[in-house]
PDB file of C-alpha atoms in Angstrom:
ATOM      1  CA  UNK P   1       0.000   0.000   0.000  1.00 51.00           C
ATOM      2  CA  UNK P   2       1.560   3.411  -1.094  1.00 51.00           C
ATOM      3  CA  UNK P   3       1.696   6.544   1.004  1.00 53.00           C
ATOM      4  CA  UNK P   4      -0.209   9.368   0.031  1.00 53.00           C
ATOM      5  CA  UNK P   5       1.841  11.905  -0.937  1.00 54.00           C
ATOM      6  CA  UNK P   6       1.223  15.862   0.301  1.00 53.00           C
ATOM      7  CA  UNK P   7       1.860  18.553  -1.990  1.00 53.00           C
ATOM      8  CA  UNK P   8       4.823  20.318  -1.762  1.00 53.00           C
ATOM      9  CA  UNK P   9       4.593  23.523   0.869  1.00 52.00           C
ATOM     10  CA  UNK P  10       6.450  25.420  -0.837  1.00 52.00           C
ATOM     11  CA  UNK P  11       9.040  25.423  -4.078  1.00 57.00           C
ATOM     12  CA  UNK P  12      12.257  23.013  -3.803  1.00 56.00           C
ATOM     13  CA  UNK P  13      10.705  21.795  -0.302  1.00 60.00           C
ATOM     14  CA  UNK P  14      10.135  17.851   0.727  1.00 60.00           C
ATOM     15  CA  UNK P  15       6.599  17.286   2.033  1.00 66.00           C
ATOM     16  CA  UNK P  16       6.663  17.312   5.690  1.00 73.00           C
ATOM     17  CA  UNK P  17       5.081  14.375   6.879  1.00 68.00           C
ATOM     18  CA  UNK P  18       1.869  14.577   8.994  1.00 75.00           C
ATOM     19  CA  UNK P  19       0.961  12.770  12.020  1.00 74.00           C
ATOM     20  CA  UNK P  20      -1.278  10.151  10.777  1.00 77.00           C
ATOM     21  CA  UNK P  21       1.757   9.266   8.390  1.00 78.00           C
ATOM     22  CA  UNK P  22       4.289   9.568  11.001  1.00 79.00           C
ATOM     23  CA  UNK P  23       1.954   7.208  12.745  1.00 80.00           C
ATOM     24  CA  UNK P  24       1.281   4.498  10.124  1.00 80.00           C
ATOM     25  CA  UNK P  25       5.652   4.788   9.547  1.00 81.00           C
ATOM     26  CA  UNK P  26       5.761   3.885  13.603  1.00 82.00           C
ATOM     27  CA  UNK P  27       2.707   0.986  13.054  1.00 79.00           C
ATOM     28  CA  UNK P  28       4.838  -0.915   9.820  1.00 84.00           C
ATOM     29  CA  UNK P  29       8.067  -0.527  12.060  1.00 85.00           C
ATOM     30  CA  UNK P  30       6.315  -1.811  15.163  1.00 81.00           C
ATOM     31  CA  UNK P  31       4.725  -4.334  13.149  1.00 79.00           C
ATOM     32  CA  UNK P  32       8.237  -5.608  11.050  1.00 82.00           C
ATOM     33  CA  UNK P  33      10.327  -5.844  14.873  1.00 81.00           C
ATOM     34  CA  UNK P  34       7.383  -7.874  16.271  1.00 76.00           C
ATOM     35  CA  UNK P  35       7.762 -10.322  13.130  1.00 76.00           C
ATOM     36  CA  UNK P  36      11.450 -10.477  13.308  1.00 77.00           C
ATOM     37  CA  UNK P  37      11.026 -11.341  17.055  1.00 74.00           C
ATOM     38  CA  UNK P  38       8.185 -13.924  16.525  1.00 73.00           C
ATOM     39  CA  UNK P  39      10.704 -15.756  14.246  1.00 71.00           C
ATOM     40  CA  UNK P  40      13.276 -15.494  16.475  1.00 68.00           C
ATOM     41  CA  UNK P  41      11.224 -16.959  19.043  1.00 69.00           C
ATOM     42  CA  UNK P  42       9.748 -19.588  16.445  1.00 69.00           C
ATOM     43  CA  UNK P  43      13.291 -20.816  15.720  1.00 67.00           C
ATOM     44  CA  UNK P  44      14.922 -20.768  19.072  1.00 68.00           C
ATOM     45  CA  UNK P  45      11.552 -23.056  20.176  1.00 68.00           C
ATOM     46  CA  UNK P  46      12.460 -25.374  17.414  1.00 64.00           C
ATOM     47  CA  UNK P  47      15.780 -25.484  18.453  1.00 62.00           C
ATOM     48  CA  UNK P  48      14.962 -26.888  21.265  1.00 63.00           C
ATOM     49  CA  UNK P  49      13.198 -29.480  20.140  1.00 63.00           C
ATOM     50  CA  UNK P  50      15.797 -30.342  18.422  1.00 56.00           C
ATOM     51  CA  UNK P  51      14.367 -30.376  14.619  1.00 52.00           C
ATOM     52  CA  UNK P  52      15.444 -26.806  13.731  1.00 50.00           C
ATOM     53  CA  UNK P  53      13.721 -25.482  11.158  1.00 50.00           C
ATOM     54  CA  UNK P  54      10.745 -27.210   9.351  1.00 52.00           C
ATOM     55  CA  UNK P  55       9.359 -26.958   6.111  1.00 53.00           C
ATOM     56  CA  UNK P  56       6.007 -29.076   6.371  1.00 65.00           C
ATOM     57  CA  UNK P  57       6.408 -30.176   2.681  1.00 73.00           C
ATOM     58  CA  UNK P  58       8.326 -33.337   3.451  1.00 74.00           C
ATOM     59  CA  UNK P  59       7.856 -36.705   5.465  1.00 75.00           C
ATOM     60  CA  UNK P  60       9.585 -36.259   8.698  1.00 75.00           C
ATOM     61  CA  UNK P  61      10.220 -39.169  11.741  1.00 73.00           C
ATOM     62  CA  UNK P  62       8.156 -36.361  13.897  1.00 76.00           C
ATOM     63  CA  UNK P  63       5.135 -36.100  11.471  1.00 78.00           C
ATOM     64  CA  UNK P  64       1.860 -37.691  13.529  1.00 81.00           C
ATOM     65  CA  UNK P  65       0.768 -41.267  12.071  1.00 80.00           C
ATOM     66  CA  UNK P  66      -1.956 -42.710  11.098  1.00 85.00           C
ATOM     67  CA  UNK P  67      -3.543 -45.265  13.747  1.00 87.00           C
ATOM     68  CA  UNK P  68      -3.714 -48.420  11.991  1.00 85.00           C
ATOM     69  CA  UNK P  69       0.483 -48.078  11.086  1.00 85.00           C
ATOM     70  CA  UNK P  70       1.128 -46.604  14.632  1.00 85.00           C
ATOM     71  CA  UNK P  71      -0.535 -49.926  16.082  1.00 85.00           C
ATOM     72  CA  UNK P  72       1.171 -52.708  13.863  1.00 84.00           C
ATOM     73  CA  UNK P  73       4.088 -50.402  14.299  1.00 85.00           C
ATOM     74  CA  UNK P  74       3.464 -51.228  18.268  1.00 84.00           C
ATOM     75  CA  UNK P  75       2.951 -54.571  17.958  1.00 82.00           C
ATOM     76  CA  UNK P  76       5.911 -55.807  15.881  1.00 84.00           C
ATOM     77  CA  UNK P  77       8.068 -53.949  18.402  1.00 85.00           C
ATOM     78  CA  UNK P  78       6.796 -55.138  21.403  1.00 83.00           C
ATOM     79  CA  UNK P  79       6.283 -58.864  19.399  1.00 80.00           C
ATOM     80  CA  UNK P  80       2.731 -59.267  20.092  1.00 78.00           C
ATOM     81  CA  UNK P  81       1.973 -60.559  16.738  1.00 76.00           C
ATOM     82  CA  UNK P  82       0.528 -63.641  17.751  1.00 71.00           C
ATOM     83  CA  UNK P  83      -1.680 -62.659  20.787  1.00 72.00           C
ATOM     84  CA  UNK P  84      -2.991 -60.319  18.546  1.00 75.00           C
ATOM     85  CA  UNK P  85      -3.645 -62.399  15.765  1.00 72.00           C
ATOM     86  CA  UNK P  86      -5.235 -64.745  18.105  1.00 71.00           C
ATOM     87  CA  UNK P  87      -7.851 -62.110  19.769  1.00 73.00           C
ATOM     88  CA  UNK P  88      -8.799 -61.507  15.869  1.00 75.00           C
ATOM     89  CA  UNK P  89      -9.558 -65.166  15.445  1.00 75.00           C
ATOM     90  CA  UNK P  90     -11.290 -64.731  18.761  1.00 76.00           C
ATOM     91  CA  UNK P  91     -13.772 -61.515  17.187  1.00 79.00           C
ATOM     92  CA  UNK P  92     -14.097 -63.618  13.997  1.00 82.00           C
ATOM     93  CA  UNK P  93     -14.946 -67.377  15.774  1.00 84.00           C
ATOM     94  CA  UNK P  94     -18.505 -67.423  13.975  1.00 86.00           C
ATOM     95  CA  UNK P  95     -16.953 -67.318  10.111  1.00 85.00           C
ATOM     96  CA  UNK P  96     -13.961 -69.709  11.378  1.00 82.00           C
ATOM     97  CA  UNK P  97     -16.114 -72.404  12.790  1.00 83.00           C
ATOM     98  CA  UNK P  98     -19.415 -71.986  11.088  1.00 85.00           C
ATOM     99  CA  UNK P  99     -22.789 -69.985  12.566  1.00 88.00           C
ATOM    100  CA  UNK P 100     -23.990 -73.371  14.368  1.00 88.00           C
ATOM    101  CA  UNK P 101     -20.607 -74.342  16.390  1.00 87.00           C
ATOM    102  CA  UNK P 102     -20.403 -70.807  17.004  1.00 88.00           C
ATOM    103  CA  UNK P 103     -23.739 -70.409  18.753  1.00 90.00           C
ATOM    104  CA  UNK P 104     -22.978 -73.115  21.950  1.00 90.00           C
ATOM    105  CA  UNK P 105     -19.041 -72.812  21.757  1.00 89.00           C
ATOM    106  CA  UNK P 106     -17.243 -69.975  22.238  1.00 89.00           C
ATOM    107  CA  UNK P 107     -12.958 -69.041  22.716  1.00 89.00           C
ATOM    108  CA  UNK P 108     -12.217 -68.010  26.495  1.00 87.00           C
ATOM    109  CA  UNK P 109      -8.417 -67.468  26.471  1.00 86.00           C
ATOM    110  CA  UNK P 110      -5.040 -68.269  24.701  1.00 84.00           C
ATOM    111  CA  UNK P 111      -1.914 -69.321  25.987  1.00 84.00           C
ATOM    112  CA  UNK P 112       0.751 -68.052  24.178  1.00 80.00           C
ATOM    113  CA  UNK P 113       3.565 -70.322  25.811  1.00 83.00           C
ATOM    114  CA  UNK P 114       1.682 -73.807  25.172  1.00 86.00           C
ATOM    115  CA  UNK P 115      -0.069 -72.535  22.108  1.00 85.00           C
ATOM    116  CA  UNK P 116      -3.459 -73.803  23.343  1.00 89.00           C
ATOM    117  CA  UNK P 117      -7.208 -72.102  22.706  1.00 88.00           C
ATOM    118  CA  UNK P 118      -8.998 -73.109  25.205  1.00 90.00           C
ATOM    119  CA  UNK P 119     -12.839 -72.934  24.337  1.00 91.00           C
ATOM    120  CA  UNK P 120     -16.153 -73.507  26.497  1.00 92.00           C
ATOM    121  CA  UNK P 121     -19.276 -75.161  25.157  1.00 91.00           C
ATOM    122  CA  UNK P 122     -22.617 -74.996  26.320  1.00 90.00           C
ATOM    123  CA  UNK P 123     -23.093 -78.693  26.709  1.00 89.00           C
ATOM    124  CA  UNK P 124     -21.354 -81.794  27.014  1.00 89.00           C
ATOM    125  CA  UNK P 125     -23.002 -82.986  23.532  1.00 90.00           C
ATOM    126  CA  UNK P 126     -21.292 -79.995  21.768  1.00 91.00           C
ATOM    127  CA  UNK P 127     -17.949 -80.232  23.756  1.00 91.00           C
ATOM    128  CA  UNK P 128     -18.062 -83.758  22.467  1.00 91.00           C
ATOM    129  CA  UNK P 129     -18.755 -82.641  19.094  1.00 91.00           C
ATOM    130  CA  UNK P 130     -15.767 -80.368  19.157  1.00 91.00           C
ATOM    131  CA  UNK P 131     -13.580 -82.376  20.389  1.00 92.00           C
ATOM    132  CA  UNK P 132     -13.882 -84.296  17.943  1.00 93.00           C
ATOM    133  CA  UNK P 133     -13.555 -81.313  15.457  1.00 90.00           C
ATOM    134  CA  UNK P 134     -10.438 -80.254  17.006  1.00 91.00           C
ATOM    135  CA  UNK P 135      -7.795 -81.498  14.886  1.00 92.00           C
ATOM    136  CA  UNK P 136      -9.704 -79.617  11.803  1.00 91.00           C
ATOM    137  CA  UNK P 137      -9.782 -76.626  13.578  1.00 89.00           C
ATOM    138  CA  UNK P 138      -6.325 -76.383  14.282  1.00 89.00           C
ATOM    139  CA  UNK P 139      -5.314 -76.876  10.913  1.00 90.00           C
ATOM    140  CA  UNK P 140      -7.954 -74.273   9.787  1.00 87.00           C
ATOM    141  CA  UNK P 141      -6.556 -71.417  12.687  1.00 84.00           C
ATOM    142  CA  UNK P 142      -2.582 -72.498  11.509  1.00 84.00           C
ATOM    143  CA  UNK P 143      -3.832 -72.374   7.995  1.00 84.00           C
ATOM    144  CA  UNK P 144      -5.159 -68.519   8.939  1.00 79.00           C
ATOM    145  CA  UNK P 145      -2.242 -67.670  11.676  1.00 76.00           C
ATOM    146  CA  UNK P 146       0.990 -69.111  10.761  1.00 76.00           C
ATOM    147  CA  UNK P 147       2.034 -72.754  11.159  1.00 79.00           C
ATOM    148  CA  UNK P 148       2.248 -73.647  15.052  1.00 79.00           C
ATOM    149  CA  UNK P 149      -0.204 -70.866  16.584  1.00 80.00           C
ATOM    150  CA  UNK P 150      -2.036 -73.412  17.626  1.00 85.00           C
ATOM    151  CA  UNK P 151      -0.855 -76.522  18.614  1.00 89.00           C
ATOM    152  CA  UNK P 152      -3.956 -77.558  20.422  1.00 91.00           C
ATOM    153  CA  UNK P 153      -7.478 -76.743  21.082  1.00 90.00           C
ATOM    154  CA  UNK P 154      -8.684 -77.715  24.759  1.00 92.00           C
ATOM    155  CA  UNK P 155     -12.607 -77.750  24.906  1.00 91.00           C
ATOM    156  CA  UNK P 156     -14.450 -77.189  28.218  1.00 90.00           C
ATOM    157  CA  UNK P 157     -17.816 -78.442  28.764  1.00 87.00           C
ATOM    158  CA  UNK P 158     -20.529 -76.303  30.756  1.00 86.00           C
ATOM    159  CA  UNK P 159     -19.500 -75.451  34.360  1.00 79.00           C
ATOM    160  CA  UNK P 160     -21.981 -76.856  37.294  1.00 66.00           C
ATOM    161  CA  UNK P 161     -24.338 -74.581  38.893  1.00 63.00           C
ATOM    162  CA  UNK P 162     -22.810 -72.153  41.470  1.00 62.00           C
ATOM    163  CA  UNK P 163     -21.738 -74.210  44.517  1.00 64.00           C
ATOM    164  CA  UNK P 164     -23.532 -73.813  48.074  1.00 64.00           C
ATOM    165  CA  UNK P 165     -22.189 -73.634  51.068  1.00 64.00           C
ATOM    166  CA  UNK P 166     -24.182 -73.995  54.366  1.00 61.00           C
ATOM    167  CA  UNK P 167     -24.884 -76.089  57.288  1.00 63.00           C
ATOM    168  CA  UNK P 168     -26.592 -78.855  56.066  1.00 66.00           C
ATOM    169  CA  UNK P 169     -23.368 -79.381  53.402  1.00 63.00           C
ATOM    170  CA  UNK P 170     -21.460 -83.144  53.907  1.00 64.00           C
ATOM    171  CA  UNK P 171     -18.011 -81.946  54.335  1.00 65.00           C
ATOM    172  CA  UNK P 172     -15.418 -83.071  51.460  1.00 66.00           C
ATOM    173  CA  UNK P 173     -18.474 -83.217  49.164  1.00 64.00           C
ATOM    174  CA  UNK P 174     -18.225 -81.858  45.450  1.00 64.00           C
ATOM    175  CA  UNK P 175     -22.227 -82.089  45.503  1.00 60.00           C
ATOM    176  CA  UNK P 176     -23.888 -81.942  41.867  1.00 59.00           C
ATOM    177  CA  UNK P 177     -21.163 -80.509  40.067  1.00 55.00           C
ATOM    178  CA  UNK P 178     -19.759 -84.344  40.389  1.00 51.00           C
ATOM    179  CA  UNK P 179     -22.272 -84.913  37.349  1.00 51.00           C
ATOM    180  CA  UNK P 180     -20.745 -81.625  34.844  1.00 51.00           C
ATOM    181  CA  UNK P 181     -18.217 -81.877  32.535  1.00 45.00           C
TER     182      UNK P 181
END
């Protein structure tokens, strides 16, 4: 933005400024040392954090991620790769086993150090079923995992009703839950 000029007061004589331009000259000089300090300030910040200057138009190790990479990138360091595959076998039990196993036997827990999925069914009849099943199913979750995720599936049959204790109890007795599993 340009300056108004004044006319000259008189002949051979520079325009003396006024104090609304005097004032605007202060404002842009006022305005140019705050900038230069703001920089200053901007670059001595960045300093210490230890990145200097930045442009922003390139990749950088400090740039924020994405979650999905930031969570594999967690995993593989920390070597959770198979509990986590494992829990996803766990959300996905119904399309691994089929609808009908999947509605009376469900995945409880893995252990990573003996590799075995342990899995409760809702009666003895389908524990049976799946015990007999198990072999398949391992090859199906090694097939989907990795070879030797799961070297065995242990199947658990309902538990007993919950166990009361009172003063008409024989002691030592197990009491109907002698008849479960």
């Amino acid at each position: 933005m340009s300056e108004p000029e004044t006319p000259p007061s008189g002949p051979g004589k520079a325009p003396e400024p006024s104090g609304v331009d005097l004032a605007r000259v202060a404002l842009r000089a006022a305005r140019e040392a705050a900038r230069a300090r703001g920089d200053v300030a901007q670059q001595k910040k960045q300093a210490r954090r230890g990145g200097g200057l930045r442009s922003g138009a390139r990749a950088d190790r400090r740039d924020p991620m994405p979650l999905g990479p930031a969570i594999n990138r967690l995993i593989a360091e920390r070597g959770w790769e198979a509990p986590a595959a494992v829990g996803g076998v766990m959300g996905r039990w119904p399309e691994i086993v089929g609808e009908d196993v999947a509605k009376h036997c469900e995945p409880e827990r893995y252990d990573e150090d003996e590799r075995v999925l342990v899995v409760r069914c809702d009666s003895t009849a389908w524990a049976t079923n799946l015990r007999l099943l198990a072999p398949t199913l391992v090859a199906r979750l090694n097939e989907d995992l990795g070879h030797g995720t799961v070297r065995l599936i242990k199947v658990n049959g309902p538990g007993g009703p919950a166990r009361r204790y009172g003063p008409l109890r024989a002691p030592g007795s197990t009491g109907p839950g002698d008849t479960y599993g």
